[in-house]
XYZ file of C-alpha atoms in Angstrom:
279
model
C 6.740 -9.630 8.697
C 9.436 -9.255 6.085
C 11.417 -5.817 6.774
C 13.838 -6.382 3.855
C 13.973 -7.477 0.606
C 15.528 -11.181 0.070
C 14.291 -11.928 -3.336
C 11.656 -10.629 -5.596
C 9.908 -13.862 -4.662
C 9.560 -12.389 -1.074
C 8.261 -9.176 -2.110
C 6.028 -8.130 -4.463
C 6.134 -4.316 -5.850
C 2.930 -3.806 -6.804
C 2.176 0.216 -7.702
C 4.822 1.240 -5.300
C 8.621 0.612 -5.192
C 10.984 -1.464 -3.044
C 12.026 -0.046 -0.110
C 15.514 -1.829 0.210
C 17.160 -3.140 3.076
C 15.265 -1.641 6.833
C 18.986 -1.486 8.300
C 20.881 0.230 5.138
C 20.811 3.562 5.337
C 23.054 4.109 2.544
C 20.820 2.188 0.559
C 18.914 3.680 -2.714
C 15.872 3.573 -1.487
C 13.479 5.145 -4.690
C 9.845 6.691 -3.914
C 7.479 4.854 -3.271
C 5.969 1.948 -1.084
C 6.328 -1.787 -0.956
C 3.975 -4.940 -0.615
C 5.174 -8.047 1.423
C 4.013 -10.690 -0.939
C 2.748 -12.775 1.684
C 0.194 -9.703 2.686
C -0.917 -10.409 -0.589
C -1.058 -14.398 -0.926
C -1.751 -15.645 3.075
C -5.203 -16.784 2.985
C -7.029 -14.028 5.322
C -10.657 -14.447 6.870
C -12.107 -11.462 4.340
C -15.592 -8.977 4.588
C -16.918 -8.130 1.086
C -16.365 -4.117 0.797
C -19.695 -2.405 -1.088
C -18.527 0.603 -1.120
C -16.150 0.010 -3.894
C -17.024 -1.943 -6.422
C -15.792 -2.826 -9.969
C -18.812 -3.489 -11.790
C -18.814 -6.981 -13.736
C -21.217 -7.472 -16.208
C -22.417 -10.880 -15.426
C -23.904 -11.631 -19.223
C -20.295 -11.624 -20.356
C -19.554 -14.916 -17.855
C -19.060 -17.906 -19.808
C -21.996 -20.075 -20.020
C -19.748 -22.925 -18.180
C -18.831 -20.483 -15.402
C -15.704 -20.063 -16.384
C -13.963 -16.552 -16.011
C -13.876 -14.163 -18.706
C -11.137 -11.704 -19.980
C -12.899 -8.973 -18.177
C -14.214 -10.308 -14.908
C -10.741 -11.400 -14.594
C -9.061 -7.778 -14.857
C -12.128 -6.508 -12.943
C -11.256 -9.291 -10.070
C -7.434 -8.478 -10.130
C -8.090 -4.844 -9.735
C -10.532 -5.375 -6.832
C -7.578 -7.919 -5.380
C -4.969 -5.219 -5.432
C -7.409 -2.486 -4.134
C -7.878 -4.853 -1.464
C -4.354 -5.461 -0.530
C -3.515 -1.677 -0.980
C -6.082 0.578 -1.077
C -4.144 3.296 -2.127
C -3.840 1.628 -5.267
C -7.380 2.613 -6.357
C -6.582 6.139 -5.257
C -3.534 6.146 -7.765
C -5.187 4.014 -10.417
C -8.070 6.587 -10.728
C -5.628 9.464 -10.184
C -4.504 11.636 -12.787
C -1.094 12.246 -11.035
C 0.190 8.427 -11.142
C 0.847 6.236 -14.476
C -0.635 2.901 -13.709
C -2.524 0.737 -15.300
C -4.509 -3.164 -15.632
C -4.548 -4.843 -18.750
C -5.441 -8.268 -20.031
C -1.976 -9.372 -21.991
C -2.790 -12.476 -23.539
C -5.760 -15.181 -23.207
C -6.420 -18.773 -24.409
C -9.261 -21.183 -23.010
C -6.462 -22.429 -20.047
C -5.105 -19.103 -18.903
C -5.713 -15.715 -19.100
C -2.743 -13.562 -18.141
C -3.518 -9.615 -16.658
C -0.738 -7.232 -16.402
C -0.666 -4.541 -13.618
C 2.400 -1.871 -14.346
C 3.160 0.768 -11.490
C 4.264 4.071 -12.239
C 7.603 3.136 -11.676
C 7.966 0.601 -14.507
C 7.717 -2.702 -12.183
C 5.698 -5.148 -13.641
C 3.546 -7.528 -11.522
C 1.477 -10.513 -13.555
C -1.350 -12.790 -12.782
C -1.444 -16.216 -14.590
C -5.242 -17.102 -14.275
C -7.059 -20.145 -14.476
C -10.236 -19.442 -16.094
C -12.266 -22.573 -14.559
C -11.123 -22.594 -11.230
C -10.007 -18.442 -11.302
C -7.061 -19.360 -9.162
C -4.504 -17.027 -9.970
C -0.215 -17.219 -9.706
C 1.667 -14.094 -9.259
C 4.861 -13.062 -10.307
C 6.798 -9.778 -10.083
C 9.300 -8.349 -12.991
C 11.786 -5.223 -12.763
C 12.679 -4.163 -15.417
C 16.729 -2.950 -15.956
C 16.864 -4.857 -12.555
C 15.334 -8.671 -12.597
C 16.301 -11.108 -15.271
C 13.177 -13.532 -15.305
C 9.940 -13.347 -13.623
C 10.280 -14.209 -10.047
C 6.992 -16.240 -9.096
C 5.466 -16.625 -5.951
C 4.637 -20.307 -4.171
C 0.912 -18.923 -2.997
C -2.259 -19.118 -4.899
C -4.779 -16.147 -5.364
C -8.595 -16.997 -4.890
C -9.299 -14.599 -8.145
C -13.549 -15.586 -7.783
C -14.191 -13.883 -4.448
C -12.680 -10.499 -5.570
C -15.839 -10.662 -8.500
C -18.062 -8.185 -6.698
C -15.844 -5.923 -5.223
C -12.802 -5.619 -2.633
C -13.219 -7.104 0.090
C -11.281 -5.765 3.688
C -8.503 -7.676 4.964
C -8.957 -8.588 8.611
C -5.840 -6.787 10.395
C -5.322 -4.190 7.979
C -4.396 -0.926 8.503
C -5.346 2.402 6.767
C -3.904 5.828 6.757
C -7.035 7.733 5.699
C -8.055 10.666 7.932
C -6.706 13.365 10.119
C -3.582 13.143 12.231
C -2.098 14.847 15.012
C 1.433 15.524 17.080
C 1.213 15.004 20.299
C 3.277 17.772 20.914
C 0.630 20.780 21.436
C 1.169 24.561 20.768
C -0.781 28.110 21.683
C -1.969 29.982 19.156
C -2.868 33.805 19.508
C -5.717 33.567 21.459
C -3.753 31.056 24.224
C -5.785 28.502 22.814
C -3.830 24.766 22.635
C -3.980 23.121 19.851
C -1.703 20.315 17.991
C 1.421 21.395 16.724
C 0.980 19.619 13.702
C -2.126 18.268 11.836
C -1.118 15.317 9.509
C -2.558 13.915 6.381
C -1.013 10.843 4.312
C -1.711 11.500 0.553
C 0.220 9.028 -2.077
C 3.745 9.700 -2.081
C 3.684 12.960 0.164
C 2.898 13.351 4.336
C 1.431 16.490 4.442
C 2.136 18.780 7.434
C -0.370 21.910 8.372
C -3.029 23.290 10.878
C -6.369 23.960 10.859
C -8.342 26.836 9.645
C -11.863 26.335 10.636
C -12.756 22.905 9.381
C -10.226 23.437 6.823
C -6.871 21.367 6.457
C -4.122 24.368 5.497
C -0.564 22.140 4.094
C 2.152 24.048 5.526
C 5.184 21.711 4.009
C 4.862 18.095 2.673
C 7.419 15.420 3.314
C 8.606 12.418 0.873
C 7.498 8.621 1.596
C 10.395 6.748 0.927
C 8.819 3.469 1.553
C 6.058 1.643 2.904
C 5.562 -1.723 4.541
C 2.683 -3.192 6.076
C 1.439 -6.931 6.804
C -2.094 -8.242 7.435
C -1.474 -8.847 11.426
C -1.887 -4.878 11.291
C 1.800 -3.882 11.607
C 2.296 -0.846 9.122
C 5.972 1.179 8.727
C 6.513 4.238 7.069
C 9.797 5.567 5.883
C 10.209 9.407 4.683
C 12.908 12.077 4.481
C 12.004 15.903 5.087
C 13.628 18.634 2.818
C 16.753 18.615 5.208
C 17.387 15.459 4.212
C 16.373 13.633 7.893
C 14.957 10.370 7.762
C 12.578 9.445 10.205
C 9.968 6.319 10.400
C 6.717 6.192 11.418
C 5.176 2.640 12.917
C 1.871 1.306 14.138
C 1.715 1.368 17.643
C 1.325 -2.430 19.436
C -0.443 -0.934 21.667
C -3.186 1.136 20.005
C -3.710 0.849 15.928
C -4.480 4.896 15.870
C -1.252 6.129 17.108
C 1.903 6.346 14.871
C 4.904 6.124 17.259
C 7.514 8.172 15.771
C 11.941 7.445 15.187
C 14.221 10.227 13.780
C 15.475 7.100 11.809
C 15.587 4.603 9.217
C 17.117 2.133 11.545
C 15.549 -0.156 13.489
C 18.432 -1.017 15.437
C 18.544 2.582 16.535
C 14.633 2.921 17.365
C 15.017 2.658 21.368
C 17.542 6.015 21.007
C 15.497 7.939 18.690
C 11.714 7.475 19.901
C 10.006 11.054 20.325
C 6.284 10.491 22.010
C 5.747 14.439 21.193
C 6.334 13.831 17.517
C 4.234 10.494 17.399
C 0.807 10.904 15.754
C -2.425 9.888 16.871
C -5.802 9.125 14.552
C -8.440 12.019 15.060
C -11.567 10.915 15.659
């Protein structure tokens, strides 16, 4: 897994910004989340998703079988809501400007545009026959060209859906602190219940079944690689920086580092402020 940016070529910003160098604190790190291009271009053993689907009307394919202007934005969006799935969330989100489009076509190539809500710009060059798709990645104010990537997209299996990526890792659901508080009654109870929402980690307790946010916190950044290793970077509103990771040891517990080092991990560790998946 990539834990800094190299070149654009190594990582792709796709919805979500670069998070900048692991080890540089002082480093401008904008909102937002980054993609390790090879998450998104290593071939991956995949399980067709039904519960999300992109509809694609199959009278529109091409009597030769080759791939039409729309099944191809249809299978790029499923591709990318595969890879992140908080891409769909954002996509069909009033609170985030980002969008698919098909930017130009011919009978060799048809070329769909995805643009984040942070102006980067990420393209897929597709081949309508074989729907085999290159990627490249474009900042604007920041990159001078396109930066392409060396791997190949298999645009045809994403048709009827998203499919899950074996390893991956989601945030969805309730969270908890280890760390475990009274409350009035003397009954013990998490300090903190935990919910991961776009751009925001949401802090609060429970009333009833009810999820109360008592403060939210800022993602900073985002990384995350299909062998199931997932980081996450945010700063409170007093300015501390602290990371969350995916523990080796048990994919429903996020060990937690009052830093943006890794270096410094081993000094910073706090098992009462580490998270675990509620079930």
């Amino acid at each position: 897994m990539k834990k800094q940016i190299v070149t654009l070529s190594l990582m792709l910003a796709i919805t979500l910004t670069a998070c900048g160098n692991a080890n540089d604190n002082t480093a401008a790190i904008p909102e937002g989340m980054a993609l390790d291009i090879e998450e998104l271009t290593t071939g991956i053993e995949t399980v067709a998703d039904e519960d999300s689907v992109i509809d694609v009307n199959n009278s529109d394919e091409e009597e030769n079988g080759n791939l039409t202007r729309e099944q191809a934005l249809a299978a790029v969006k499923n591709y990318c809501y595969s890879v992140q799935p908080n891409i769909e969330k954002l996509d069909k989100s009033d609170k985030y400007d980002v969008y698919f489009e098909v930017e130009s076509y011919s009978d060799d190539e048809i070329v769909v545009l995805f643009t984040a809500n942070t102006g980067e710009e990420v393209r897929f060059y597709v081949d309508p026959v074989s729907g085999d798709a290159n990627i490249t990645a474009f900042i604007p104010g920041v990159s001078t060209q396109e930066e392409p990537s060396d791997e190949i997209i298999h645009l045809k299996k994403y048709l009827d859906g998203p499919v899950e990526l074996t390893g991956s890792v989601s945030l969805d659901g309730m969270w908890a602190t280890a760390s475990m508080v009274p409350d009035e009654n003397g009954d013990v109870h998490p300090e903190w219940y935990v919910e991961f929402e776009g751009y925001a980690i949401n802090y609060g307790h429970m009333e009833g079944d009810k999820f109360v946010v008592d403060h939210s916190d800022d993602v900073q950044c985002q990384m995350s690689d299909s062998d199931g290793n997932l980081f996450v970077q945010a700063e409170n509103a007093d300015g501390i920086q602290y990371t969350y990771r995916i523990s080796e040891d048990d994919k429903d517990v996020l060990e937690y580092y009052e830093t943006w080092n890794e270096d410094e991990y081993a000094d910073t560790y706090s098992g009462s402020a580490s998270l675990s998946r509620q079930k």
